Amino acid sequence: MRASHPEKLLDAASALGGKITQLETIMAGEREELSYLQQSWQGDAAQAAIAKGLQILGKQERFHTRLQELQSALQNGGDQLSALRKAILDLVESLQMMGFSVSDDGVVKPHQWLVGRFLNGLAEKFTKFLQKLLQVFDETDQSTAAAIAEACGSSIPNPPVKVSGQDIQIPSQDTSPEGVKKWWDSLTDGQRQALIAQHPPILGNLNGIPADVRDKVNVQVMDDDLNRVEHTAQQHGVSPADVVKDPGRYGLSANDITRYQNAQKTQEGLLHDLGIDTSKDHRRYSEISDEEKAARHLRPTMLWAYDPTAFNGKGKAAIAIGNPDKSPNTAVIVPGTSSSVKGGWLSDGHNDAINLWKQSYYADPDHPTAVIAWMGYDTPADFTDPNIANPGLARAGGDLLAWDVNSLGVTHDSGIPQHVTVIGHSYGSTTVADAFANSGMRANDAVLLGCPGTDMAHSAADFHLNGGKLYVGDASTDPVGWIGEGHSLTNPLNDMLGHPLGSSAGLGADPAHDGFGATRFQAEVPGTTHLNPSDHSFYYHMGSESLRSMTDIATGHGDNLGNEGLLAKPRVDVPPVTTGQVHTPFGNIPVPKLESPIYDPEWDRPGTLGHDYKPN
């Protein structure tokens, strides 16, 4: 520890920041050049060249994301290790000045001329404290190395787990789901149960491991993260808040606090989805037995994924209502901007997953639907984040989404039919589009809600939904849905709204436009006759047109939308206006350079409620 130089990590992070800036400048120039080519060069050769350019730019985007993750790992590791190193060396120096000797392994002893039971006892306490600091330093060093290696794209072999005296090597996270399943099936039942009991964190996030096993492991890991802080607080006679405020004082690290806080958020989400009133019931999620859940008819929740330190502490988690391995239908819902475990997307009380699950159960109780609330990628922080106008996070998230969704078929019960629907909202819809068009995601149907653009997908055909359909829900009064580049309204509207998606509007084509080829369903908001940002969050509202439509799609009955009168006509081009403005339900928007305004047939139709399925 004494010979370490964590400040060099900070130097490397600073130097890497300069390289990232250079790459961003290059990519900005390439985007501008591609945009010019798309406008001025036509024909098959042009399309091929532009597609190749977009592919190269996509690779650069993913490389850019890796560089940012590497810089974050270097910066965070350097900060934490530097602080720990200083604290340890300062303590050693103080002990030596007090007349104690300190060995390299952290053992503290009084010098021979300092004798007495009190001093020996004091030395033992100092030894425990110093060795704990050294342990934290070592763990931080290892986690920093792992974060750097992950950002660089290299995999670190997982340490073997000892079961009945035998070392069992767990596959790395980049092992194919098929390979992981083959490994899991090769173990004896005793070995599998022992691994679940020991709950190494990676096991609960390995694609190819059955959902019920992932749940058991992840809940135990979550409890460990809660216990680490709460037990420390009990031992010192303080509150968990005191430990969170000054973890180093109690022998914990900033990483321990991140895990604790995201474990709290994840547990709150599990309890909410389960149906527990936490204002009256203060038990942990793990303290509620399966027998009680069944007796009280609570919702069947599972913690399908859990990594509280992912994405620089924003966290990763996926909560399922229903077992995706045993359900004929599975819907994966993907959130958009400002969503994260840390930010409370799983725990803020919204009912997106609950409403879709409940409606799906009422619609088709004989063919259950599992709903996975997937918080598995790094989203733009908010509407002022420059990343919101950049598809980089969507493309990186698309890779992660495709990796998870494509694994669902590997662990699904072979005796049960499987229908998978992936639903993306806002920036999450761009992520879903990229997962299909750029990352090879496989599903039966896709739904895009309030989509600001489909980036790498230029038409419905790019989703490759063999036998399935691409559906779009886009309220005419949702401003974000107007940002896509299917029409000339994009930039004037973006300017008028104060740049809700950054200065460069649009993340690709508008899937609600007639030329895209998607099936649009009704999604209007009752009582709204003008532009309303809150309408962007209405899609999962109980009784709404959009939730009814998504329910039909998720249960495999999307073909019923026409019979139920829930299909909506797409947006279309109309002859150019000469007045310098275009009429919308939210007022006249000046568009002096508008060449081809867009007409939305849904503008003048009032939204309706009462579309919810009722229990039999």
Coordinates of C-alpha atoms in Angstrom, one line a residue:
M1 CA 0.0 0.0 0.0
R2 CA 2.8 2.4 1.0
A3 CA 4.5 1.9 -2.4
S4 CA 1.3 2.5 -4.4
H5 CA 0.7 5.7 -6.4
P6 CA -3.0 6.1 -6.9
E7 CA -2.5 9.7 -8.0
K8 CA -1.2 8.2 -11.3
L9 CA -4.8 7.0 -11.9
L10 CA -6.0 10.6 -11.6
D11 CA -3.3 11.7 -14.1
A12 CA -4.4 9.0 -16.5
A13 CA -8.1 10.0 -16.1
S14 CA -7.2 13.6 -16.9
A15 CA -5.2 12.7 -20.0
L16 CA -7.9 10.3 -21.2
G17 CA -10.4 13.2 -20.9
G18 CA -8.4 15.1 -23.5
K19 CA -8.6 12.1 -25.9
I20 CA -12.3 11.8 -25.3
T21 CA -12.7 15.5 -26.3
Q22 CA -10.7 14.9 -29.5
L23 CA -12.9 11.9 -30.4
E24 CA -16.1 13.9 -29.8
T25 CA -14.8 16.6 -32.2
I26 CA -14.1 14.0 -34.9
M27 CA -17.5 12.3 -34.4
A28 CA -19.3 15.7 -34.6
G29 CA -17.6 16.4 -37.9
E30 CA -18.5 12.9 -39.2
R31 CA -22.2 13.4 -38.2
E32 CA -22.3 16.7 -40.1
E33 CA -20.8 15.1 -43.2
L34 CA -23.2 12.2 -43.1
S35 CA -26.1 14.5 -42.7
Y36 CA -24.9 16.4 -45.8
L37 CA -24.5 13.2 -47.8
Q38 CA -28.1 12.0 -46.8
Q39 CA -29.5 15.3 -48.2
S40 CA -27.4 15.6 -51.3
W41 CA -26.6 12.0 -52.5
Q42 CA -29.3 9.6 -53.7
G43 CA -29.4 6.1 -55.1
D44 CA -28.3 2.6 -54.1
A45 CA -24.6 3.4 -53.9
A46 CA -25.5 6.4 -51.7
Q47 CA -27.6 4.3 -49.3
A48 CA -24.8 1.7 -49.0
A49 CA -22.2 4.3 -48.3
I50 CA -24.3 6.1 -45.8
A51 CA -25.2 2.8 -44.1
K52 CA -21.5 2.0 -43.8
G53 CA -20.8 5.4 -42.4
L54 CA -23.5 5.0 -39.8
Q55 CA -22.1 1.6 -38.9
I56 CA -18.6 3.1 -38.4
L57 CA -20.0 6.0 -36.4
G58 CA -22.0 3.5 -34.3
K59 CA -18.7 1.6 -33.4
Q60 CA -17.1 5.0 -32.5
E61 CA -20.1 5.7 -30.3
R62 CA -19.6 2.5 -28.4
F63 CA -15.9 3.1 -28.1
H64 CA -16.6 6.6 -26.8
T65 CA -18.9 5.1 -24.2
R66 CA -16.1 2.6 -23.1
L67 CA -13.6 5.5 -22.9
Q68 CA -16.0 7.4 -20.6
E69 CA -16.5 4.3 -18.5
L70 CA -12.7 3.9 -18.3
Q71 CA -12.2 7.6 -17.4
S72 CA -14.8 7.2 -14.6
A73 CA -13.1 4.0 -13.3
L74 CA -9.7 5.8 -13.2
Q75 CA -11.1 8.9 -11.6
N76 CA -13.2 7.1 -8.9
G77 CA -10.5 4.6 -8.2
G78 CA -7.8 7.3 -7.9
D79 CA -10.0 9.4 -5.6
Q80 CA -10.9 6.6 -3.3
L81 CA -7.4 5.0 -3.2
S82 CA -5.7 8.3 -2.6
A83 CA -8.0 9.1 0.3
L84 CA -7.6 5.7 1.8
R85 CA -3.8 5.7 1.4
K86 CA -3.6 9.1 3.1
A87 CA -5.8 8.0 6.0
I88 CA -3.8 4.8 6.6
L89 CA -0.4 6.5 6.5
D90 CA -1.6 9.3 8.7
L91 CA -2.9 6.8 11.3
V92 CA 0.4 4.8 11.1
E93 CA 2.4 8.0 11.7
S94 CA 0.2 9.0 14.7
L95 CA 0.6 5.5 16.2
Q96 CA 4.3 5.6 15.8
M97 CA 4.5 9.1 17.5
M98 CA 2.5 7.6 20.4
G99 CA 5.1 4.9 20.9
F100 CA 3.5 2.0 19.0
S101 CA 5.1 -0.1 16.3
V102 CA 3.1 -1.0 13.2
S103 CA 4.0 -4.0 11.0
D104 CA 3.3 -4.2 7.2
D105 CA 0.2 -6.4 7.8
G106 CA -1.3 -3.8 10.1
V107 CA -0.5 -5.4 13.5
V108 CA -0.1 -2.7 16.2
K109 CA 2.1 -3.4 19.3
P110 CA 3.3 -1.2 22.1
H111 CA 7.1 -0.9 22.4
Q112 CA 8.7 -2.9 25.2
W113 CA 9.0 0.1 27.4
L114 CA 5.3 0.7 27.1
V115 CA 3.6 -2.1 29.1
G116 CA 0.3 -2.6 30.6
R117 CA -3.0 -4.3 30.0
F118 CA -4.7 -1.1 28.8
L119 CA -2.1 -0.4 26.2
N120 CA -2.2 -4.0 24.9
G121 CA -6.0 -3.7 24.6
L122 CA -5.6 -0.4 22.9
A123 CA -3.1 -1.9 20.4
E124 CA -5.6 -4.7 19.6
K125 CA -8.3 -2.2 18.8
F126 CA -5.9 -0.2 16.6
T127 CA -4.9 -3.4 14.9
K128 CA -8.5 -4.3 14.0
F129 CA -9.2 -0.8 12.8
L130 CA -6.0 -0.5 10.7
Q131 CA -6.4 -4.0 9.2
K132 CA -10.0 -3.1 8.3
L133 CA -8.7 0.0 6.5
L134 CA -6.1 -2.1 4.7
Q135 CA -8.9 -4.6 3.7
V136 CA -11.0 -1.7 2.3
F137 CA -7.9 -0.5 0.4
D138 CA -7.4 -3.9 -1.1
E139 CA -11.0 -4.3 -2.0
T140 CA -11.1 -0.9 -3.6
D141 CA -8.0 -1.7 -5.5
Q142 CA -9.5 -4.9 -6.8
S143 CA -12.8 -3.2 -7.7
T144 CA -11.0 -0.5 -9.5
A145 CA -9.0 -3.0 -11.5
A146 CA -12.2 -4.8 -12.4
A147 CA -13.9 -1.6 -13.5
I148 CA -10.9 -0.7 -15.6
A149 CA -10.8 -4.1 -17.2
E150 CA -14.5 -4.1 -17.8
A151 CA -14.3 -0.7 -19.5
C152 CA -11.5 -1.9 -21.7
G153 CA -13.6 -4.9 -22.7
S154 CA -11.5 -7.6 -21.1
S155 CA -13.1 -10.1 -18.9
I156 CA -11.6 -11.1 -15.5
P157 CA -12.0 -14.8 -14.6
N158 CA -14.4 -15.1 -11.6
P159 CA -12.7 -16.5 -8.5
P160 CA -13.8 -20.1 -8.0
V161 CA -16.4 -20.9 -5.3
K162 CA -15.6 -23.8 -3.0
V163 CA -18.4 -26.2 -2.7
S164 CA -17.9 -29.3 -0.5
G165 CA -14.2 -28.9 -0.8
Q166 CA -14.3 -28.6 -4.5
D167 CA -13.6 -25.4 -6.5
I168 CA -16.3 -24.5 -8.9
Q169 CA -15.5 -22.0 -11.6
I170 CA -18.4 -19.7 -12.5
P171 CA -18.5 -18.6 -16.2
S172 CA -17.6 -15.0 -17.0
Q173 CA -20.4 -12.5 -17.9
D174 CA -19.5 -12.6 -21.5
T175 CA -20.2 -16.3 -21.8
S176 CA -23.1 -17.0 -24.1
P177 CA -26.4 -17.8 -22.3
E178 CA -26.4 -21.2 -24.0
G179 CA -22.9 -21.8 -22.5
V180 CA -24.0 -20.7 -19.0
K181 CA -27.1 -22.9 -19.1
K182 CA -25.0 -25.9 -20.2
W183 CA -22.6 -25.2 -17.2
W184 CA -25.5 -24.9 -14.8
D185 CA -27.2 -28.0 -16.0
S186 CA -23.9 -29.9 -15.6
L187 CA -23.8 -29.3 -11.8
T188 CA -25.4 -31.6 -9.3
D189 CA -28.4 -30.5 -7.4
G190 CA -26.3 -30.3 -4.2
Q191 CA -23.7 -28.0 -6.0
R192 CA -26.5 -25.8 -7.3
Q193 CA -28.1 -25.4 -3.9
A194 CA -24.7 -24.7 -2.3
L195 CA -24.0 -22.0 -4.9
I196 CA -27.3 -20.4 -4.2
A197 CA -26.6 -20.4 -0.5
Q198 CA -23.2 -18.8 -1.0
H199 CA -24.8 -16.3 -3.5
P200 CA -21.8 -15.0 -5.4
P201 CA -23.1 -11.7 -6.9
I202 CA -22.2 -12.6 -10.5
L203 CA -24.5 -15.7 -10.4
G204 CA -27.6 -13.6 -10.1
N205 CA -26.8 -11.6 -13.3
L206 CA -25.6 -14.4 -15.5
N207 CA -27.8 -14.8 -18.6
G208 CA -28.6 -18.5 -18.9
I209 CA -29.3 -19.0 -15.2
P210 CA -32.9 -19.7 -14.4
A211 CA -35.0 -16.8 -13.3
D212 CA -35.9 -18.3 -9.9
V213 CA -32.3 -18.9 -9.1
R214 CA -31.3 -15.4 -10.1
D215 CA -34.0 -14.1 -7.8
K216 CA -32.8 -16.1 -4.8
V217 CA -29.2 -15.0 -5.3
N218 CA -29.9 -11.4 -6.0
V219 CA -32.2 -11.0 -2.9
Q220 CA -29.4 -12.4 -0.7
V221 CA -26.9 -10.0 -2.2
M222 CA -29.3 -7.1 -1.7
D223 CA -29.7 -8.1 1.9
D224 CA -25.9 -8.2 2.3
D225 CA -25.7 -4.7 1.0
L226 CA -28.3 -3.6 3.5
N227 CA -26.7 -5.5 6.4
R228 CA -23.3 -4.1 5.8
V229 CA -24.4 -0.6 6.8
E230 CA -27.2 -1.4 9.3
H231 CA -25.1 -3.9 11.3
T232 CA -22.2 -1.5 11.4
A233 CA -24.6 1.2 12.7
Q234 CA -25.8 -1.2 15.4
Q235 CA -22.3 -2.2 16.5
H236 CA -21.4 1.5 17.0
G237 CA -24.7 2.6 18.5
V238 CA -25.4 5.0 15.8
S239 CA -28.0 5.3 13.0
P240 CA -27.5 4.1 9.4
A241 CA -27.7 7.7 8.4
D242 CA -24.7 8.5 10.6
V243 CA -22.7 5.7 8.8
V244 CA -23.8 7.0 5.4
K245 CA -22.7 10.5 6.3
D246 CA -19.2 9.4 7.3
P247 CA -18.5 5.8 6.2
G248 CA -14.7 6.0 6.7
R249 CA -15.2 6.7 10.4
Y250 CA -16.9 3.3 10.8
G251 CA -14.5 1.3 8.5
L252 CA -16.7 1.4 5.4
S253 CA -16.1 2.8 2.0
A254 CA -18.0 5.0 -0.4
N255 CA -18.7 1.9 -2.5
D256 CA -20.4 0.3 0.5
I257 CA -22.7 3.3 0.8
T258 CA -23.5 3.2 -2.9
R259 CA -24.5 -0.4 -2.6
Y260 CA -26.6 0.3 0.5
Q261 CA -28.5 3.2 -1.0
N262 CA -29.2 1.4 -4.3
A263 CA -30.2 -1.7 -2.3
Q264 CA -32.7 0.5 -0.4
K265 CA -34.1 1.8 -3.7
T266 CA -34.4 -1.7 -5.2
Q267 CA -36.1 -3.1 -2.1
E268 CA -38.6 -0.3 -2.2
G269 CA -39.4 -1.2 -5.8
L270 CA -39.8 -4.8 -4.9
L271 CA -42.1 -4.1 -2.0
H272 CA -44.2 -1.7 -4.1
D273 CA -44.6 -4.1 -7.0
L274 CA -45.3 -6.9 -4.5
G275 CA -48.2 -4.9 -3.0
I276 CA -46.9 -4.1 0.4
D277 CA -47.9 -0.9 2.2
T278 CA -44.5 0.2 3.6
S279 CA -46.1 2.9 5.7
K280 CA -47.6 0.2 7.9
D281 CA -45.4 -2.9 7.2
H282 CA -41.7 -2.2 7.9
R283 CA -40.3 -5.7 7.2
R284 CA -37.7 -6.4 4.7
Y285 CA -38.6 -7.9 1.3
S286 CA -36.8 -11.2 2.2
E287 CA -38.8 -11.5 5.4
I288 CA -42.1 -12.0 3.6
S289 CA -42.5 -15.8 3.0
D290 CA -43.8 -17.4 -0.2
E291 CA -46.6 -18.8 1.9
E292 CA -47.7 -15.4 3.0
K293 CA -47.4 -14.1 -0.6
A294 CA -49.7 -16.8 -1.8
A295 CA -52.2 -16.5 1.1
R296 CA -52.5 -12.7 0.6
H297 CA -52.6 -13.0 -3.2
L298 CA -49.6 -10.6 -3.5
R299 CA -48.1 -10.0 -6.9
P300 CA -45.4 -12.6 -7.9
T301 CA -42.2 -10.4 -7.9
M302 CA -38.7 -11.5 -8.8
L303 CA -35.3 -9.7 -8.7
W304 CA -34.1 -10.8 -12.2
A305 CA -31.0 -8.6 -12.2
Y306 CA -29.1 -6.6 -9.5
D307 CA -25.8 -4.7 -9.7
P308 CA -25.9 -1.6 -7.5
T309 CA -22.5 -0.2 -8.6
A310 CA -23.2 -0.3 -12.3
F311 CA -23.0 2.8 -14.5
N312 CA -20.8 4.7 -12.1
G313 CA -23.1 4.2 -9.1
K314 CA -26.5 4.7 -10.9
G315 CA -27.1 1.0 -10.5
K316 CA -28.7 -1.7 -12.5
A317 CA -31.7 -3.8 -11.6
A318 CA -34.6 -5.6 -13.3
I319 CA -37.8 -6.5 -11.3
A320 CA -40.1 -9.0 -12.9
I321 CA -43.8 -9.5 -12.0
G322 CA -44.3 -13.1 -12.9
N323 CA -41.7 -15.7 -13.9
P324 CA -40.5 -15.1 -17.5
D325 CA -39.3 -18.7 -17.6
K326 CA -42.8 -20.0 -17.0
S327 CA -45.1 -17.4 -18.6
P328 CA -46.4 -17.8 -22.2
N329 CA -46.0 -14.0 -22.6
T330 CA -43.2 -11.7 -21.4
A331 CA -43.2 -7.9 -21.8
V332 CA -39.9 -6.0 -21.1
I333 CA -40.4 -2.3 -20.4
V334 CA -37.5 0.1 -21.0
P335 CA -37.5 3.6 -19.4
G336 CA -36.1 6.8 -20.8
T337 CA -34.4 10.0 -19.7
S338 CA -33.5 10.6 -16.0
S339 CA -34.3 7.0 -15.1
S340 CA -31.9 5.0 -12.8
V341 CA -32.0 2.8 -9.8
K342 CA -30.3 5.6 -7.8
G343 CA -32.8 8.1 -9.2
G344 CA -35.7 6.0 -8.0
W345 CA -37.2 4.7 -11.2
L346 CA -38.0 1.4 -9.5
S347 CA -39.1 3.0 -6.2
D348 CA -40.9 6.3 -6.9
G349 CA -44.3 4.7 -6.8
H350 CA -45.2 4.8 -10.5
N351 CA -47.2 1.8 -11.7
D352 CA -46.1 1.1 -15.2
A353 CA -45.2 -2.5 -14.7
I354 CA -48.0 -3.1 -12.2
N355 CA -50.7 -1.7 -14.5
L356 CA -49.5 -3.7 -17.6
W357 CA -49.2 -6.9 -15.5
K358 CA -52.7 -6.5 -13.9
Q359 CA -54.3 -5.6 -17.2
S360 CA -52.6 -8.6 -19.0
Y361 CA -53.8 -10.9 -16.3
Y362 CA -57.4 -9.7 -16.6
A363 CA -57.2 -9.8 -20.4
D364 CA -56.0 -13.4 -20.6
P365 CA -55.7 -15.2 -17.2
D366 CA -55.2 -18.6 -18.9
H367 CA -52.0 -17.3 -20.5
P368 CA -50.1 -15.3 -17.9
T369 CA -47.8 -12.4 -18.8
A370 CA -44.6 -11.7 -17.0
V371 CA -43.6 -8.0 -17.0
I372 CA -39.9 -7.1 -16.5
A373 CA -39.1 -3.5 -15.5
W374 CA -35.7 -3.3 -17.0
M375 CA -33.4 -0.6 -15.5
G376 CA -30.3 -2.0 -17.3
Y377 CA -28.6 0.8 -19.1
D378 CA -27.2 4.3 -18.5
T379 CA -29.7 7.0 -19.5
P380 CA -29.2 10.7 -20.0
A381 CA -29.4 12.5 -16.6
D382 CA -32.2 14.9 -17.6
F383 CA -33.5 17.1 -20.4
T384 CA -30.5 19.4 -20.1
D385 CA -28.0 16.6 -20.5
P386 CA -26.2 16.9 -23.9
N387 CA -26.4 13.1 -24.2
I388 CA -30.2 13.4 -24.8
A389 CA -29.6 14.6 -28.3
N390 CA -26.9 12.0 -28.9
P391 CA -27.7 8.3 -29.6
G392 CA -24.5 7.0 -28.0
L393 CA -26.2 5.9 -24.7
A394 CA -29.1 4.5 -26.7
R395 CA -26.7 2.4 -28.8
A396 CA -24.8 1.2 -25.8
G397 CA -28.0 0.5 -24.0
G398 CA -29.3 -1.4 -27.0
D399 CA -26.4 -3.8 -26.8
L400 CA -27.1 -4.5 -23.2
L401 CA -30.9 -4.8 -23.8
A402 CA -30.4 -7.2 -26.7
W403 CA -28.0 -9.4 -24.6
D404 CA -30.6 -9.7 -21.8
V405 CA -33.7 -10.1 -24.0
N406 CA -32.1 -12.7 -26.3
S407 CA -31.3 -14.8 -23.2
L408 CA -35.0 -15.1 -22.2
G409 CA -35.6 -17.9 -24.7
V410 CA -32.6 -19.9 -23.4
T411 CA -34.1 -20.4 -19.9
H412 CA -37.7 -20.5 -20.9
D413 CA -39.6 -23.7 -20.2
S414 CA -39.5 -25.6 -23.5
G415 CA -43.0 -27.0 -22.9
I416 CA -44.6 -23.5 -22.8
P417 CA -45.0 -21.3 -25.9
Q418 CA -43.2 -18.0 -25.6
H419 CA -44.2 -14.6 -26.9
V420 CA -41.9 -11.6 -26.1
T421 CA -42.8 -7.9 -26.5
V422 CA -40.3 -5.1 -25.8
I423 CA -41.7 -1.7 -25.0
G424 CA -39.6 1.5 -24.9
H425 CA -40.7 4.9 -23.7
S426 CA -39.1 8.2 -24.6
Y427 CA -35.3 7.8 -24.9
G428 CA -35.9 4.1 -24.1
S429 CA -37.8 3.8 -27.4
T430 CA -34.7 4.9 -29.2
T431 CA -32.7 2.3 -27.2
V432 CA -35.2 -0.4 -28.2
A433 CA -35.0 0.6 -31.8
D434 CA -31.2 0.4 -31.7
A435 CA -31.3 -3.0 -29.9
F436 CA -33.3 -4.4 -32.9
A437 CA -31.6 -2.6 -35.7
N438 CA -28.0 -2.5 -34.5
S439 CA -27.6 -5.2 -31.9
G440 CA -29.7 -8.1 -33.2
M441 CA -32.3 -8.3 -30.5
R442 CA -35.0 -10.9 -31.1
A443 CA -38.6 -10.6 -30.0
N444 CA -42.1 -11.1 -31.4
D445 CA -43.4 -7.6 -31.1
A446 CA -42.1 -4.1 -30.3
V447 CA -43.8 -1.0 -29.0
L448 CA -42.4 2.6 -29.1
L449 CA -44.0 5.2 -26.9
G450 CA -43.4 8.9 -27.2
C451 CA -40.4 8.2 -29.4
P452 CA -38.0 11.1 -30.2
G453 CA -36.5 9.1 -33.1
T454 CA -35.4 5.6 -34.0
D455 CA -31.7 6.3 -34.8
M456 CA -30.3 3.2 -36.6
A457 CA -33.7 2.0 -37.6
H458 CA -34.9 3.8 -40.7
S459 CA -38.1 1.9 -41.1
A460 CA -40.1 -0.9 -39.5
A461 CA -38.3 -3.4 -41.6
D462 CA -35.1 -2.7 -39.7
F463 CA -36.6 -4.3 -36.6
H464 CA -36.6 -7.7 -38.3
L465 CA -39.8 -8.8 -36.5
N466 CA -40.4 -12.0 -38.4
G467 CA -44.1 -12.6 -38.2
G468 CA -44.5 -9.8 -35.6
K469 CA -45.2 -6.1 -35.8
L470 CA -43.8 -2.8 -34.7
Y471 CA -46.4 -0.7 -32.9
V472 CA -46.3 3.0 -32.1
G473 CA -48.1 4.9 -29.4
D474 CA -47.7 8.7 -29.8
A475 CA -50.1 11.2 -28.4
S476 CA -50.5 14.2 -30.7
T477 CA -50.0 16.5 -27.6
D478 CA -46.8 14.8 -26.5
P479 CA -44.0 17.2 -27.5
V480 CA -41.3 14.5 -27.4
G481 CA -43.1 12.5 -30.1
W482 CA -42.8 15.4 -32.5
I483 CA -39.0 15.6 -32.3
G484 CA -38.3 12.8 -34.7
E485 CA -37.0 13.6 -38.2
G486 CA -39.9 12.3 -40.2
H487 CA -40.9 15.9 -40.9
S488 CA -39.7 19.5 -41.1
L489 CA -41.4 20.4 -37.8
T490 CA -38.5 19.1 -35.8
N491 CA -36.2 22.0 -35.3
P492 CA -38.9 24.8 -35.1
L493 CA -40.8 22.9 -32.5
N494 CA -37.6 22.1 -30.6
D495 CA -36.7 25.8 -30.6
M496 CA -40.2 26.8 -29.4
L497 CA -40.2 24.2 -26.6
G498 CA -36.8 25.4 -25.2
H499 CA -34.8 22.5 -26.6
P500 CA -36.1 19.6 -24.5
L501 CA -33.9 17.3 -26.4
G502 CA -30.8 19.5 -26.7
S503 CA -29.9 22.0 -29.3
S504 CA -29.8 19.4 -32.1
A505 CA -33.3 18.0 -32.2
G506 CA -34.1 14.5 -33.3
L507 CA -32.7 11.0 -32.7
G508 CA -33.7 9.7 -36.1
A509 CA -36.9 9.0 -37.9
D510 CA -40.4 9.5 -36.5
P511 CA -42.0 6.0 -36.3
A512 CA -45.5 7.5 -36.2
H513 CA -45.0 8.9 -39.7
D514 CA -46.7 7.1 -42.6
G515 CA -43.5 6.4 -44.4
F516 CA -42.0 4.4 -41.5
G517 CA -44.3 1.4 -41.8
A518 CA -45.3 0.9 -38.2
T519 CA -48.8 0.2 -36.8
R520 CA -50.0 3.1 -34.8
F521 CA -52.5 2.7 -32.0
Q522 CA -54.6 5.4 -30.3
A523 CA -52.9 7.1 -27.3
E524 CA -54.6 10.4 -26.9
V525 CA -54.9 12.1 -23.4
P526 CA -58.4 13.1 -22.3
G527 CA -59.0 16.8 -21.8
T528 CA -55.9 18.0 -23.5
T529 CA -56.2 20.2 -26.6
H530 CA -52.7 21.7 -26.8
L531 CA -49.1 20.8 -26.2
N532 CA -48.6 19.4 -22.7
P533 CA -45.3 17.9 -21.5
S534 CA -47.1 15.9 -18.9
D535 CA -48.8 13.9 -21.7
H536 CA -45.4 12.3 -22.3
S537 CA -46.0 10.3 -19.1
F538 CA -49.6 9.2 -19.7
Y539 CA -49.1 6.0 -21.7
Y540 CA -49.4 3.6 -18.8
H541 CA -52.4 5.3 -17.2
M542 CA -55.1 2.9 -16.1
G543 CA -58.0 2.9 -18.5
S544 CA -56.1 4.8 -21.2
E545 CA -56.3 3.9 -24.9
S546 CA -52.5 3.3 -24.9
L547 CA -52.5 0.8 -22.0
R548 CA -55.4 -1.1 -23.5
S549 CA -53.5 -1.3 -26.7
M550 CA -50.2 -2.4 -25.0
T551 CA -52.1 -5.0 -23.1
D552 CA -53.5 -6.6 -26.3
I553 CA -50.1 -6.6 -27.8
A554 CA -48.3 -8.0 -24.8
T555 CA -50.8 -10.8 -24.5
G556 CA -50.3 -11.7 -28.2
H557 CA -53.6 -10.3 -29.3
G558 CA -52.4 -7.2 -31.2
D559 CA -54.5 -8.2 -34.2
N560 CA -57.6 -7.3 -32.0
L561 CA -56.7 -3.5 -32.1
G562 CA -58.7 -3.0 -35.3
N563 CA -61.8 -4.7 -34.0
E564 CA -61.6 -2.7 -30.8
G565 CA -61.4 0.6 -32.7
L566 CA -57.9 1.4 -31.3
L567 CA -55.9 1.8 -34.4
A568 CA -54.8 5.3 -35.3
K569 CA -53.8 6.7 -38.7
P570 CA -50.2 7.7 -39.1
R571 CA -48.9 11.3 -39.6
V572 CA -48.6 12.3 -43.2
D573 CA -47.1 15.0 -45.4
V574 CA -49.4 17.6 -46.7
P575 CA -48.8 20.2 -49.5
P576 CA -46.4 23.0 -48.4
V577 CA -47.9 25.9 -46.6
T578 CA -47.3 29.5 -47.8
T579 CA -48.3 31.3 -44.6
G580 CA -45.0 30.6 -42.9
Q581 CA -46.7 28.7 -40.1
V582 CA -48.4 25.4 -39.4
H583 CA -51.5 24.8 -37.4
T584 CA -51.4 22.3 -34.5
P585 CA -53.7 21.7 -31.6
F586 CA -51.2 23.7 -29.4
G587 CA -51.2 26.8 -31.6
N588 CA -49.6 28.2 -34.8
I589 CA -45.9 27.5 -35.0
P590 CA -43.8 29.8 -37.2
V591 CA -41.9 27.8 -39.7
P592 CA -40.4 30.2 -42.3
K593 CA -38.4 27.4 -44.0
L594 CA -41.0 24.7 -43.8
E595 CA -41.3 22.8 -47.0
S596 CA -43.5 19.9 -46.1
P597 CA -45.6 20.3 -43.0
I598 CA -47.1 17.2 -41.3
Y599 CA -50.7 16.5 -40.6
D600 CA -51.6 14.3 -37.6
P601 CA -55.1 12.8 -37.9
E602 CA -55.3 12.4 -34.1
W603 CA -55.1 16.2 -33.4
D604 CA -58.8 16.8 -33.3
R605 CA -59.9 13.6 -31.7
P606 CA -60.6 13.8 -28.0
G607 CA -58.8 11.2 -25.9
T608 CA -61.0 8.6 -24.0
L609 CA -60.8 6.6 -20.8
G610 CA -62.6 3.4 -19.6
H611 CA -60.6 1.0 -21.7
D612 CA -59.3 -1.1 -18.8
Y613 CA -60.0 -4.8 -18.7
K614 CA -62.1 -5.8 -15.6
P615 CA -61.6 -8.9 -13.5
N616 CA -63.9 -11.8 -14.3

